[in-house]
Amino acid sequence: MNNINELAQLVDKAVRTVRITDIHTHLFSECFGSLFLYGIDELLTYHYLVAEAMRQIDMDGPSFYKMSKRDQAQCVWDALFIKNSPVSEPARSIITIFNKLGLDVNNKDLNYYREYFRSVSLKEHIDRVFDTVSLKCVVMTNDPLDKTESAVWEEGYVKDDRFKAALRVDRILNGWEDSLSELKKLGFDVHSDLSGRTIEEIKRFLVEHIDRMEALYCAVSLPPDFTMFDGSIRAKIIDSCILPVCREKNIPFALMIGVKRAVNPELELAGDSLAKADIKELEYLCSNYKNNKFLVTLLSLENQHELVVTARKFSNLMIFGCWWYLNSPSLIDQITRIRIEWLGTSFIPQHSDCRVFEQLISKWEHSKTVISRVLVEKYSDLFAMNYKVTEEQIKRDVENLFGGNFWNFIKAYNL
Ligand code: REL
Ligand code: ZN
């Protein structure tokens, strides 16, 4: 390589062509039927856009959600794309999707886009999006207590290797009393105070689902004030069920910390917010459960620097993604820089968190652009000292960042 331009081209090519593993999404494969969300009405009613549109619409949450999905979509469209310019990250994403799918980005009639999605063959559409993004696979979020989802796992599940599973344990950890009756109905001998056979039975439940789904990891989202020291049922279940099962199965426990659910309940999914978490909880988990692997993302920007430093202390901690409110260019830029500067390439820079299938296009397009720019800068600093950065080296680093690090972490026994 002879100059910085060439270097930039090589990095860009490596990032554009690497086959990505998207380690956390809310997507489902086609066999899950109504859970597979796609198309313009789903895209426009994504909770990121609804929250933003509600600032422009003279209507309360319940009235908005009472409307049909089609009307909600029209309402968001009018508010954010007709009466205002789509410059926010969620709104711009819609334009990116249109652009990459070869649609006219200037057509103001929603029916034009509806017609496009009506006419595509779903199978070809799925292939096309995977190709466009250069995706190897995505990891779903699988709730073992969700009735619609469970019905598919029991009957009708068709394995599509591009969609991997992750066992989500939010209901058990964040809503124990409600999940108790569900577990009982499913034939598990569980008690509210964890007495009797409860611990064994929760473990049996977890193992059954991990095996059935071939779950790559077990995951939970937690509030900012999450602690292992409050004597709560949650802390006890993590200590005596989740972590032992994860160890036995050699799968990571993914912790997504910092979400304040339903700050404005009227907004439903769009009503969640965030706050800073306490890093000492993570230090405690990583040092006291040395034989467990932790995949961690924190929602608050204020936590990012200490999270990076914590990852330097514990090799059983793999940090991932710019989660939710952090998934915008300026924040990805800043966070990726801190991570590279202190961890080299030993982290997972991004996951998409998509709920609607075509979001894969925009979320990855936007993230790749930023991550590639940061990488170019970091290699350029070496290049300026006459250090030779080879194409193979760039490809190796990019492959690790966009998938290799995840798979190696999944496989590792001793960290
Ligand atoms: O997995 C989670 O807990 C969050 O990512 C979701 O609750 C959230 O609604 C998601 O759509 C954010 O991107
Ligand atoms: Zn998520």
Coordinates of C-alpha atoms and ligand atoms in Angstrom, one line a residue:
M1 CA 0.0 0.0 0.0
N2 CA 1.4 3.4 -1.0
N3 CA -0.8 6.1 0.4
I4 CA -3.6 6.9 2.8
N5 CA -6.2 6.9 0.0
E6 CA -5.3 3.3 -0.9
L7 CA -5.5 2.4 2.8
A8 CA -8.9 4.0 3.1
Q9 CA -10.1 2.0 0.0
L10 CA -8.8 -1.3 1.5
V11 CA -10.5 -0.7 4.8
D12 CA -13.7 0.3 3.1
K13 CA -13.7 -2.8 0.9
A14 CA -13.0 -5.0 3.9
V15 CA -15.9 -3.5 5.9
R16 CA -18.2 -3.6 2.9
T17 CA -17.5 -7.3 2.1
V18 CA -17.0 -8.9 5.5
R19 CA -19.8 -11.3 6.3
I20 CA -21.4 -10.0 9.5
T21 CA -22.8 -11.8 12.5
D22 CA -25.4 -9.6 14.0
I23 CA -25.4 -10.7 17.6
H24 CA -28.6 -9.1 18.9
T25 CA -31.8 -8.5 17.0
H26 CA -35.5 -8.9 17.6
L27 CA -36.0 -10.4 14.2
F28 CA -37.5 -13.8 13.6
S29 CA -37.1 -16.2 10.7
E30 CA -39.9 -16.7 8.2
C31 CA -41.4 -19.8 9.9
F32 CA -42.4 -17.6 12.8
G33 CA -45.1 -16.1 10.6
S34 CA -46.6 -12.9 12.2
L35 CA -43.5 -12.4 14.3
F36 CA -41.5 -11.8 11.1
L37 CA -42.0 -8.0 10.7
Y38 CA -41.3 -6.3 7.4
G39 CA -42.5 -3.6 5.1
I40 CA -43.3 0.1 5.2
D41 CA -46.1 0.1 7.8
E42 CA -43.9 -1.9 10.3
L43 CA -40.9 0.3 9.5
L44 CA -42.8 3.6 10.1
T45 CA -44.4 2.3 13.3
Y46 CA -41.1 1.3 14.8
H47 CA -41.1 2.6 18.3
Y48 CA -38.0 4.8 17.7
L49 CA -40.1 6.7 15.1
V50 CA -43.3 6.7 17.1
A51 CA -41.6 8.4 20.1
E52 CA -40.3 11.1 17.8
A53 CA -43.6 11.6 15.8
M54 CA -45.6 12.0 19.0
R55 CA -43.7 15.2 19.6
Q56 CA -45.1 16.6 16.4
I57 CA -48.6 15.1 16.5
D58 CA -51.4 16.6 18.6
M59 CA -52.7 13.3 20.0
D60 CA -52.1 11.2 23.1
G61 CA -50.5 7.8 23.2
P62 CA -53.6 5.7 23.7
S63 CA -55.4 7.4 20.8
F64 CA -52.5 6.9 18.5
Y65 CA -52.2 3.2 19.3
K66 CA -56.0 2.7 18.9
M67 CA -55.6 3.5 15.2
S68 CA -54.9 0.7 12.7
K69 CA -51.3 0.1 11.9
R70 CA -51.8 1.6 8.5
D71 CA -53.2 4.8 10.0
Q72 CA -50.4 5.0 12.6
A73 CA -47.9 4.7 9.7
Q74 CA -49.6 7.5 7.8
C75 CA -49.6 9.7 10.9
V76 CA -45.8 9.1 11.4
W77 CA -45.1 9.7 7.7
D78 CA -47.0 13.0 7.7
A79 CA -45.4 14.2 10.9
L80 CA -41.8 13.2 10.2
F81 CA -41.5 13.0 6.4
I82 CA -44.0 15.5 5.0
K83 CA -44.3 18.2 7.6
N84 CA -40.7 17.9 8.7
S85 CA -37.4 16.7 7.2
P86 CA -36.2 13.2 8.0
V87 CA -32.9 14.2 9.5
S88 CA -33.0 12.3 12.8
E89 CA -31.3 8.9 12.8
P90 CA -34.5 6.8 12.9
A91 CA -36.1 8.9 10.1
R92 CA -32.9 9.0 7.9
S93 CA -32.8 5.2 8.2
I94 CA -36.1 5.0 6.3
I95 CA -34.6 7.0 3.4
T96 CA -31.5 4.7 3.5
I97 CA -33.7 1.7 3.2
F98 CA -35.6 3.1 0.2
N99 CA -32.3 4.1 -1.4
K100 CA -30.6 0.7 -1.0
L101 CA -33.7 -1.1 -2.2
G102 CA -33.7 1.0 -5.4
L103 CA -36.9 2.9 -4.6
D104 CA -37.7 6.5 -5.4
V105 CA -36.8 8.3 -2.2
N106 CA -38.8 11.4 -3.2
N107 CA -42.2 9.8 -3.6
K108 CA -44.5 11.2 -1.0
D109 CA -47.3 8.6 -1.5
L110 CA -47.0 5.8 1.0
N111 CA -49.0 3.5 -1.3
Y112 CA -46.0 3.5 -3.7
Y113 CA -43.9 1.9 -1.0
R114 CA -46.7 -0.4 0.2
E115 CA -47.1 -1.6 -3.4
Y116 CA -43.4 -2.5 -3.5
F117 CA -43.5 -4.6 -0.4
R118 CA -46.7 -6.2 -1.4
S119 CA -45.2 -7.3 -4.7
V120 CA -41.9 -8.8 -3.4
S121 CA -41.5 -12.5 -2.9
L122 CA -40.7 -12.8 0.7
K123 CA -38.1 -15.5 0.2
E124 CA -36.2 -13.4 -2.5
H125 CA -36.6 -10.3 -0.4
I126 CA -34.9 -12.0 2.6
D127 CA -32.1 -13.3 0.4
R128 CA -31.7 -9.8 -1.1
V129 CA -31.4 -8.0 2.3
F130 CA -28.9 -10.6 3.6
D131 CA -26.9 -10.0 0.4
T132 CA -27.1 -6.2 0.5
V133 CA -25.9 -6.1 4.0
S134 CA -23.4 -8.9 3.5
L135 CA -24.8 -10.7 6.6
K136 CA -23.8 -14.2 7.6
C137 CA -26.4 -14.5 10.3
V138 CA -28.5 -12.7 12.9
V139 CA -29.3 -13.7 16.4
M140 CA -32.9 -13.6 17.4
T141 CA -34.3 -12.8 20.9
N142 CA -36.3 -15.8 22.0
D143 CA -38.7 -15.6 24.8
P144 CA -39.6 -19.1 26.1
L145 CA -42.7 -17.8 27.7
D146 CA -44.2 -16.1 24.7
K147 CA -47.2 -18.1 23.5
T148 CA -47.0 -17.2 19.8
E149 CA -43.3 -18.0 19.7
S150 CA -43.5 -21.2 21.7
A151 CA -46.2 -22.5 19.4
V152 CA -43.8 -22.3 16.5
W153 CA -40.9 -24.0 18.4
E154 CA -43.3 -26.8 19.2
E155 CA -44.7 -27.2 15.7
G156 CA -43.8 -25.6 12.4
Y157 CA -40.2 -24.5 13.3
V158 CA -38.0 -24.7 10.2
K159 CA -34.4 -24.2 10.7
D160 CA -32.9 -21.4 8.7
D161 CA -29.2 -21.2 9.5
R162 CA -29.1 -17.4 9.0
F163 CA -31.3 -17.0 12.1
K164 CA -29.7 -18.2 15.4
A165 CA -31.4 -18.2 18.8
A166 CA -30.7 -16.5 22.1
L167 CA -32.7 -17.4 25.2
R168 CA -34.1 -14.3 26.8
V169 CA -34.9 -14.6 30.5
D170 CA -36.4 -11.1 31.2
R171 CA -39.7 -12.5 32.3
I172 CA -38.2 -14.7 34.9
L173 CA -35.7 -12.2 36.2
N174 CA -37.7 -9.0 35.9
G175 CA -41.2 -10.4 36.5
W176 CA -40.9 -13.4 38.6
E177 CA -44.4 -13.4 40.1
D178 CA -46.0 -13.4 36.6
S179 CA -43.7 -16.0 35.2
L180 CA -44.3 -18.2 38.2
S181 CA -47.8 -19.1 37.1
E182 CA -46.7 -19.6 33.5
L183 CA -44.0 -22.0 34.6
K184 CA -46.5 -23.9 36.8
K185 CA -48.8 -24.2 33.8
L186 CA -46.0 -25.7 31.9
G187 CA -45.5 -28.4 34.6
F188 CA -42.6 -27.0 36.5
D189 CA -42.7 -27.4 40.3
V190 CA -41.8 -23.8 41.2
H191 CA -42.6 -21.6 44.3
S192 CA -42.6 -17.9 44.7
D193 CA -39.9 -18.0 47.5
L194 CA -37.7 -20.3 45.5
S195 CA -38.3 -23.1 48.1
G196 CA -38.5 -26.8 47.5
R197 CA -37.4 -27.9 44.0
T198 CA -37.7 -24.5 42.5
I199 CA -34.0 -23.9 41.7
E200 CA -33.7 -27.3 40.1
E201 CA -36.9 -26.8 38.1
I202 CA -35.8 -23.4 36.8
K203 CA -32.6 -24.9 35.7
R204 CA -34.4 -27.7 34.0
F205 CA -36.6 -25.1 32.2
L206 CA -33.5 -23.2 31.0
V207 CA -31.7 -26.3 29.8
E208 CA -34.7 -27.6 27.9
H209 CA -35.0 -24.3 26.0
I210 CA -31.3 -23.8 25.4
D211 CA -31.2 -27.3 23.9
R212 CA -34.4 -27.0 21.9
M213 CA -33.4 -23.6 20.4
E214 CA -29.7 -24.3 20.2
A215 CA -29.4 -20.9 22.0
L216 CA -26.0 -19.3 21.5
Y217 CA -26.3 -17.3 24.8
C218 CA -28.8 -16.5 27.5
A219 CA -29.8 -12.8 27.8
V220 CA -31.5 -10.2 30.0
S221 CA -32.1 -6.5 30.0
L222 CA -31.8 -4.8 33.4
P223 CA -32.6 -1.5 35.0
P224 CA -29.7 0.9 35.8
D225 CA -30.1 0.1 39.6
F226 CA -29.5 -3.6 39.0
T227 CA -27.5 -5.1 41.8
M228 CA -26.5 -8.5 43.0
F229 CA -26.5 -7.3 46.6
D230 CA -30.2 -6.6 47.2
G231 CA -31.2 -10.1 48.3
S232 CA -33.8 -10.1 45.5
I233 CA -35.3 -13.1 43.8
R234 CA -33.6 -11.8 40.6
A235 CA -30.1 -11.9 42.2
K236 CA -30.8 -15.3 43.6
I237 CA -32.0 -16.8 40.3
I238 CA -28.9 -15.3 38.5
D239 CA -26.6 -16.8 41.1
S240 CA -28.2 -20.2 41.5
C241 CA -29.8 -20.9 38.1
I242 CA -28.7 -18.8 35.2
L243 CA -25.0 -18.7 35.9
P244 CA -24.7 -22.4 36.7
V245 CA -26.6 -23.4 33.6
C246 CA -24.6 -21.0 31.4
R247 CA -21.4 -22.6 32.8
E248 CA -22.7 -26.1 32.3
K249 CA -23.7 -25.3 28.7
N250 CA -20.6 -23.1 28.1
I251 CA -22.7 -20.2 26.8
P252 CA -22.3 -16.5 27.7
F253 CA -24.8 -14.6 29.8
A254 CA -25.6 -11.4 28.0
L255 CA -26.4 -8.4 30.2
M256 CA -28.0 -5.3 28.7
I257 CA -28.0 -2.8 31.5
G258 CA -29.4 0.7 31.9
V259 CA -33.0 0.6 30.6
K260 CA -35.7 2.4 32.6
R261 CA -38.9 0.7 31.3
A262 CA -42.1 2.6 30.8
V263 CA -41.0 6.1 31.9
N264 CA -44.0 7.1 29.8
P265 CA -46.3 4.0 29.8
E266 CA -48.8 5.7 27.4
L267 CA -46.1 5.4 24.7
E268 CA -45.9 1.6 25.2
L269 CA -42.6 0.3 23.7
A270 CA -41.7 3.9 22.8
G271 CA -41.9 4.9 26.4
D272 CA -38.6 3.4 27.7
S273 CA -35.7 5.5 28.8
L274 CA -32.2 5.1 30.3
A275 CA -29.9 5.9 33.1
K276 CA -26.4 5.2 34.2
A277 CA -25.6 1.8 35.7
D278 CA -23.2 0.9 38.4
I279 CA -20.1 -0.6 37.0
K280 CA -19.2 -2.3 40.3
E281 CA -22.0 -4.9 39.6
L282 CA -20.2 -5.9 36.5
E283 CA -16.8 -6.1 38.3
Y284 CA -18.5 -8.2 40.9
L285 CA -19.9 -10.6 38.4
C286 CA -16.8 -10.9 36.3
S287 CA -14.5 -11.5 39.3
N288 CA -16.8 -13.8 41.3
Y289 CA -18.0 -15.9 38.5
K290 CA -14.7 -16.4 36.7
N291 CA -15.9 -19.5 34.8
N292 CA -18.8 -17.6 33.3
K293 CA -18.6 -15.6 30.1
F294 CA -20.4 -12.2 30.0
L295 CA -21.5 -10.4 26.9
V296 CA -22.3 -6.8 28.0
T297 CA -23.7 -3.7 26.6
L298 CA -24.7 -0.6 28.6
L299 CA -27.3 1.9 27.5
S300 CA -25.9 5.1 29.0
L301 CA -23.2 7.1 27.3
E302 CA -21.7 8.0 30.7
N303 CA -21.0 4.3 31.3
Q304 CA -18.9 3.7 28.2
H305 CA -15.5 4.6 29.3
E306 CA -15.6 2.6 32.6
L307 CA -17.0 -0.3 30.6
V308 CA -14.0 -0.3 28.4
V309 CA -11.7 -0.2 31.3
T310 CA -13.6 -3.0 33.0
A311 CA -13.1 -5.1 29.9
R312 CA -9.4 -4.6 30.2
K313 CA -9.5 -6.3 33.6
F314 CA -11.6 -9.3 32.8
S315 CA -11.2 -11.5 29.8
N316 CA -14.5 -13.2 30.5
L317 CA -16.1 -9.9 29.6
M318 CA -16.9 -9.2 26.0
I319 CA -18.4 -5.8 25.3
F320 CA -20.8 -5.4 22.4
G321 CA -22.8 -2.9 20.4
C322 CA -23.9 0.7 20.7
W323 CA -27.2 -0.1 22.1
W324 CA -30.5 1.6 21.2
Y325 CA -30.1 5.3 22.1
L326 CA -26.4 5.0 21.4
N327 CA -26.9 3.8 17.9
S328 CA -26.4 7.1 16.1
P329 CA -23.3 8.2 14.1
S330 CA -21.8 10.6 16.5
L331 CA -22.1 8.2 19.4
I332 CA -20.9 5.2 17.5
D333 CA -17.9 7.2 16.4
Q334 CA -17.0 8.3 19.9
I335 CA -17.6 4.9 21.5
T336 CA -15.8 2.9 18.8
R337 CA -12.8 5.2 19.2
I338 CA -12.6 4.7 23.0
R339 CA -12.9 1.0 22.5
I340 CA -10.2 0.7 19.9
E341 CA -7.9 3.0 21.8
W342 CA -8.2 0.8 24.9
L343 CA -9.0 -2.6 23.7
G344 CA -7.4 -2.8 20.2
T345 CA -9.8 -5.0 18.3
S346 CA -11.0 -7.2 21.1
F347 CA -14.7 -6.2 21.2
I348 CA -17.8 -6.3 19.2
P349 CA -18.4 -2.9 17.8
Q350 CA -22.1 -3.2 16.8
H351 CA -25.3 -5.2 16.8
S352 CA -28.4 -3.9 15.1
D353 CA -31.3 -4.5 17.5
C354 CA -33.6 -4.6 14.5
R355 CA -37.2 -5.4 15.0
V356 CA -38.3 -4.9 11.4
F357 CA -36.4 -6.9 8.8
E358 CA -35.3 -4.1 6.4
Q359 CA -33.8 -2.1 9.3
L360 CA -30.8 -4.4 8.8
I361 CA -30.0 -2.4 5.7
S362 CA -30.0 1.1 7.3
K363 CA -28.6 0.1 10.7
W364 CA -25.6 -1.7 9.2
E365 CA -25.1 0.8 6.4
H366 CA -24.8 3.7 8.9
S367 CA -22.7 1.7 11.4
K368 CA -20.3 0.4 8.8
T369 CA -19.6 3.9 7.5
V370 CA -18.6 5.2 10.9
I371 CA -16.6 2.1 12.0
S372 CA -14.8 2.1 8.7
R373 CA -13.9 5.8 9.2
V374 CA -12.5 5.2 12.7
L375 CA -10.5 2.2 11.5
V376 CA -9.0 4.2 8.6
E377 CA -7.9 6.9 11.1
K378 CA -6.3 4.4 13.5
Y379 CA -4.4 2.6 10.7
S380 CA -3.3 6.0 9.3
D381 CA -1.6 6.8 12.6
L382 CA 0.5 3.7 12.2
F383 CA 1.0 4.3 8.5
A384 CA 2.4 7.7 9.3
M385 CA 5.2 6.1 11.3
N386 CA 6.1 3.9 8.3
Y387 CA 4.4 0.9 9.8
K388 CA 3.2 -1.4 7.0
V389 CA -0.5 -2.2 7.3
T390 CA -1.2 -5.1 5.0
E391 CA -4.5 -5.9 3.3
E392 CA -4.5 -9.3 5.1
Q393 CA -4.1 -7.6 8.4
I394 CA -7.0 -5.3 7.7
K395 CA -9.2 -8.2 6.6
R396 CA -8.3 -10.2 9.7
D397 CA -9.1 -7.3 12.0
V398 CA -12.4 -6.5 10.3
E399 CA -13.4 -10.1 10.3
N400 CA -12.8 -10.3 14.0
L401 CA -14.7 -7.1 14.7
F402 CA -17.8 -8.1 12.7
G403 CA -18.1 -11.7 13.8
G404 CA -14.9 -13.5 14.7
N405 CA -14.6 -12.1 18.2
F406 CA -18.2 -13.2 18.9
W407 CA -17.7 -16.7 17.6
N408 CA -14.4 -17.2 19.4
F409 CA -15.9 -16.0 22.6
I410 CA -18.8 -18.4 22.2
K411 CA -16.4 -21.3 21.6
A412 CA -13.8 -20.4 24.4
Y413 CA -13.7 -22.5 27.5
N414 CA -11.0 -20.8 29.5
L415 CA -11.0 -17.0 29.5
Ligands
REL1 O1 -33.4 -6.0 23.9 C1 -33.9 -5.0 24.6 O2 -34.2 -5.1 25.7 C2 -34.1 -3.7 23.9 O3 -33.1 -3.6 22.8 C3 -35.5 -3.5 23.4 O4 -36.3 -3.6 24.6 C4 -35.7 -2.2 22.7 O5 -37.1 -2.0 22.7 C5 -35.2 -2.2 21.3 O6 -36.1 -2.1 20.4 C6 -34.1 -1.3 21.2 O7 -33.4 -1.2 20.2
ZN2 ZN -32.8 -5.5 22.0

